[in-house]
Amino acid sequence: MSTTSGTNGSHASEHNVPIELLQTSMLGGQGPVESVVNFHGTRSANRSLVVLDNRALDRECFAQSLTSHKIGMEVLAFGTIEDWKAEKDLHPPLSAILLNVGGCKITDALVADEIKKLTSEFRTTPVVVLADTDDLTQILKALEYGARGYIPSSVGIDVCVEAIGLALAGGIFVPASSVLAMRQTIASGGEAARPMAGLFTSRQAEVAQALRRGKANKIIAYELNLRESTVKVHIRNIMKKLKATNRTEVAYKINDLFPGEMNAA
């Protein structure tokens, strides 16, 4: 396997950002090899930030943007943490990890496992998540899994830099829009529960929410610690109250009657 290495701007002034590009290509019979692009913010950087993203163009562009802001660290772009481990002895000590999950949900099994793995293995190194959504549920899950910040792609690069700095200082960054949404959810939480409580008993409301999510009777019985026969009785009573003829119609009518409550659930 051959590795091509080149340095752009070797005769440029010190004010230019030196960029070292190491890229390997597909070789016959050897399988795909990840490309690695290293952007050095300063020649004297004594610590590094690792950007993890399995999309080569996205990670390289993002790393270059961070470098252009002179964050005082060597910014390394890798497809996986294993790729970084193979190169870590060539770079300054790791100070932070920025994991870009793109349009994937934090609750997706693979994404959740990766965040948990990183935060568990690098306990003293802040892991910050970058994602396309600013959905409150996804943000809270990322923090629950151990992330020290959540950056939606709707913010600018200046905010990203500040978020990384906050994580390095021991803080946790979440977008302001999501904090406001959290306040509204908390403020309206009590009001949202009353309409369903007025129509169903507390147990029927729990079963109704499970039906809305498409859960089978056995699953509902297990999660609510009920007999399956009891669940069936609750479902029949719910169908009578809603004048529904099947489970699908129950889910539709619940969504129509209680949209705010079901979205917050």
XYZ file of C-alpha atoms in Angstrom:
265
model
C 0.000 0.000 0.000
C 1.360 3.389 -0.927
C 0.635 6.662 0.837
C 0.792 9.994 -0.931
C 1.903 12.908 1.211
C 2.087 16.537 0.194
C 2.388 19.930 1.892
C 0.724 22.984 0.379
C 2.212 26.417 0.782
C 5.641 25.310 1.997
C 7.111 28.629 0.785
C 4.223 30.744 2.061
C 4.515 33.220 4.895
C 3.958 32.225 8.518
C 0.534 33.855 8.378
C -0.702 31.242 5.954
C -2.225 28.114 7.474
C -0.086 25.089 6.551
C -2.111 22.118 5.421
C -0.703 18.614 5.331
C -2.669 16.228 3.199
C -2.226 12.505 3.638
C -4.464 10.485 1.410
C -4.461 6.833 0.513
C -6.429 5.300 -2.312
C -8.107 2.032 -3.143
C -5.505 -0.534 -4.137
C -6.333 -3.738 -5.937
C -6.982 -6.630 -3.579
C -6.348 -4.558 -0.429
C -9.798 -3.123 0.152
C -10.789 0.477 0.955
C -8.502 2.617 3.086
C -9.659 5.704 4.965
C -8.265 9.077 3.964
C -6.918 11.361 6.659
C -6.545 15.107 6.351
C -4.602 16.997 9.018
C -5.087 20.737 9.342
C -2.568 22.505 11.572
C -3.895 25.722 13.077
C -0.441 26.715 14.368
C 3.016 25.269 14.088
C 3.348 25.274 17.877
C 0.049 23.510 18.700
C 0.598 21.207 21.681
C -2.856 19.631 21.786
C -5.329 18.320 19.258
C -9.025 18.169 18.424
C -10.313 15.111 16.558
C -13.245 15.459 14.165
C -14.948 12.097 13.545
C -17.157 11.786 10.475
C -17.427 8.894 8.038
C -18.031 11.358 5.180
C -14.630 12.451 3.913
C -15.617 15.751 2.293
C -17.704 16.895 5.248
C -15.014 16.174 7.828
C -12.240 17.759 5.768
C -14.237 20.936 5.085
C -15.296 21.238 8.711
C -11.751 20.678 9.962
C -10.439 23.351 7.613
C -13.107 25.793 8.821
C -12.092 25.217 12.436
C -8.445 25.673 11.537
C -9.143 28.972 9.794
C -10.443 30.261 13.130
C -7.063 29.561 14.754
C -8.456 27.620 17.714
C -4.955 26.912 19.023
C -5.124 23.171 18.451
C -4.151 20.811 15.690
C -7.422 19.767 14.064
C -7.429 16.157 12.901
C -10.116 14.664 10.662
C -10.760 10.924 10.726
C -13.504 8.560 9.627
C -13.449 6.552 12.866
C -11.779 6.629 16.260
C -9.841 3.514 15.260
C -8.255 5.453 12.398
C -7.124 8.101 14.873
C -5.670 5.484 17.218
C -3.480 4.199 14.398
C -2.043 7.722 13.958
C -2.234 9.184 17.469
C 1.491 8.938 18.213
C 2.144 11.314 15.311
C 0.076 14.121 16.818
C -0.199 16.212 20.004
C -2.214 14.878 22.976
C -5.969 14.678 22.480
C -8.002 17.466 24.104
C -11.486 17.028 22.630
C -13.526 14.895 20.240
C -16.186 16.261 17.908
C -18.473 13.545 16.535
C -20.500 14.554 13.470
C -23.514 12.256 13.068
C -25.089 14.285 10.265
C -28.727 13.436 9.698
C -28.669 10.299 11.843
C -30.718 10.240 15.025
C -28.944 10.062 18.361
C -31.382 7.336 19.327
C -30.296 5.113 16.417
C -28.593 2.086 17.940
C -25.279 2.520 16.105
C -25.042 6.239 16.903
C -26.007 5.744 20.544
C -23.438 2.970 20.926
C -20.704 5.108 19.384
C -21.372 8.033 21.718
C -21.447 5.746 24.748
C -18.243 4.045 23.653
C -16.399 7.328 23.147
C -17.551 8.902 26.406
C -16.709 5.730 28.306
C -13.267 5.252 26.788
C -12.265 8.928 26.905
C -13.650 9.887 30.300
C -11.368 12.897 30.773
C -11.781 14.121 27.191
C -14.978 16.014 26.308
C -17.011 14.531 23.463
C -19.189 17.050 21.601
C -21.867 15.932 19.132
C -22.589 17.762 15.874
C -25.892 16.893 14.152
C -28.337 18.247 11.587
C -31.282 18.483 13.986
C -31.910 20.647 17.038
C -34.696 18.364 18.278
C -34.856 18.537 22.062
C -35.298 14.790 22.500
C -32.153 14.063 20.496
C -30.146 16.639 22.446
C -31.195 15.242 25.813
C -30.325 11.720 24.678
C -26.855 12.823 23.581
C -26.247 14.387 26.993
C -27.657 11.297 28.691
C -25.125 9.184 26.776
C -22.306 11.342 28.127
C -21.770 14.031 25.482
C -20.436 17.351 26.794
C -22.259 19.414 24.224
C -24.594 19.292 21.237
C -24.100 21.522 18.209
C -26.842 21.649 15.537
C -25.653 22.315 11.991
C -27.959 25.347 11.874
C -25.432 27.411 13.873
C -22.361 29.129 12.456
C -18.713 28.164 12.779
C -18.135 30.856 15.423
C -20.680 29.168 17.689
C -19.008 25.806 17.060
C -15.679 27.220 18.189
C -17.245 28.671 21.345
C -19.040 25.382 22.066
C -15.762 23.474 21.844
C -14.111 26.018 24.125
C -16.931 25.667 26.642
C -16.545 21.886 26.679
C -12.800 22.237 27.224
C -13.527 24.557 30.153
C -15.802 21.964 31.750
C -19.140 23.303 30.545
C -21.884 21.804 28.402
C -23.209 23.548 25.294
C -26.796 23.232 24.051
C -28.435 25.551 21.474
C -30.535 28.404 22.849
C -33.495 27.463 20.643
C -33.663 24.060 22.296
C -33.462 25.537 25.797
C -36.459 27.738 24.975
C -38.313 24.703 23.629
C -37.518 22.882 26.868
C -39.023 25.716 28.918
C -42.183 25.665 26.814
C -42.465 21.888 27.189
C -42.093 22.096 30.962
C -44.539 24.998 31.195
C -47.197 23.225 29.139
C -46.610 19.754 30.577
C -49.306 19.953 33.220
C -51.894 21.349 30.813
C -51.142 18.705 28.190
C -51.891 15.830 30.543
C -55.346 17.015 31.615
C -57.336 16.495 28.376
C -56.444 12.806 28.128
C -56.935 12.373 31.877
C -60.462 13.715 31.423
C -61.273 11.041 28.834
C -59.284 8.027 30.042
C -58.181 6.574 33.345
C -54.452 6.857 34.002
C -53.915 3.238 32.962
C -56.019 3.643 29.814
C -53.976 6.727 28.927
C -50.770 4.689 29.191
C -52.212 1.966 26.975
C -53.484 4.582 24.511
C -50.026 6.104 24.198
C -48.541 2.663 23.602
C -51.144 1.979 20.900
C -50.296 5.269 19.256
C -46.684 4.060 19.005
C -47.785 0.826 17.369
C -46.762 -1.488 20.215
C -48.117 -5.036 20.351
C -50.292 -6.205 23.245
C -47.521 -8.402 24.659
C -45.095 -5.478 24.718
C -47.663 -3.195 26.331
C -48.396 -5.820 28.970
C -44.697 -6.271 29.714
C -43.917 -2.547 29.921
C -46.932 -1.727 32.095
C -46.653 -4.892 34.199
C -50.136 -6.050 33.225
C -51.679 -9.280 32.024
C -52.233 -9.373 28.277
C -55.929 -10.037 28.902
C -56.087 -6.834 30.972
C -54.476 -4.883 28.147
C -57.137 -6.200 25.763
C -59.880 -5.001 28.128
C -58.321 -1.518 28.254
C -58.084 -1.447 24.461
C -61.756 -2.375 24.077
C -62.759 0.401 26.487
C -60.535 2.901 24.671
C -62.088 1.923 21.329
C -65.591 2.419 22.775
C -64.758 5.880 24.122
C -63.220 6.940 20.820
C -65.852 5.140 18.720
C -63.008 3.439 16.866
C -63.260 0.089 15.102
C -59.585 -0.953 15.154
C -56.167 -0.146 16.630
C -55.116 1.985 13.671
C -58.172 4.181 14.060
C -57.442 4.502 17.779
C -53.921 5.775 17.032
C -55.236 8.220 14.422
C -57.910 9.648 16.709
C -55.524 9.994 19.659
C -53.057 11.913 17.491
C -55.887 14.124 16.270
C -57.373 14.775 19.714
C -54.170 15.178 21.736
C -51.333 16.261 19.379
C -49.465 18.310 21.979
C -49.535 15.587 24.607
C -48.439 12.841 22.252
C -45.574 14.888 20.815
C -44.272 15.602 24.303
C -44.548 12.000 25.401
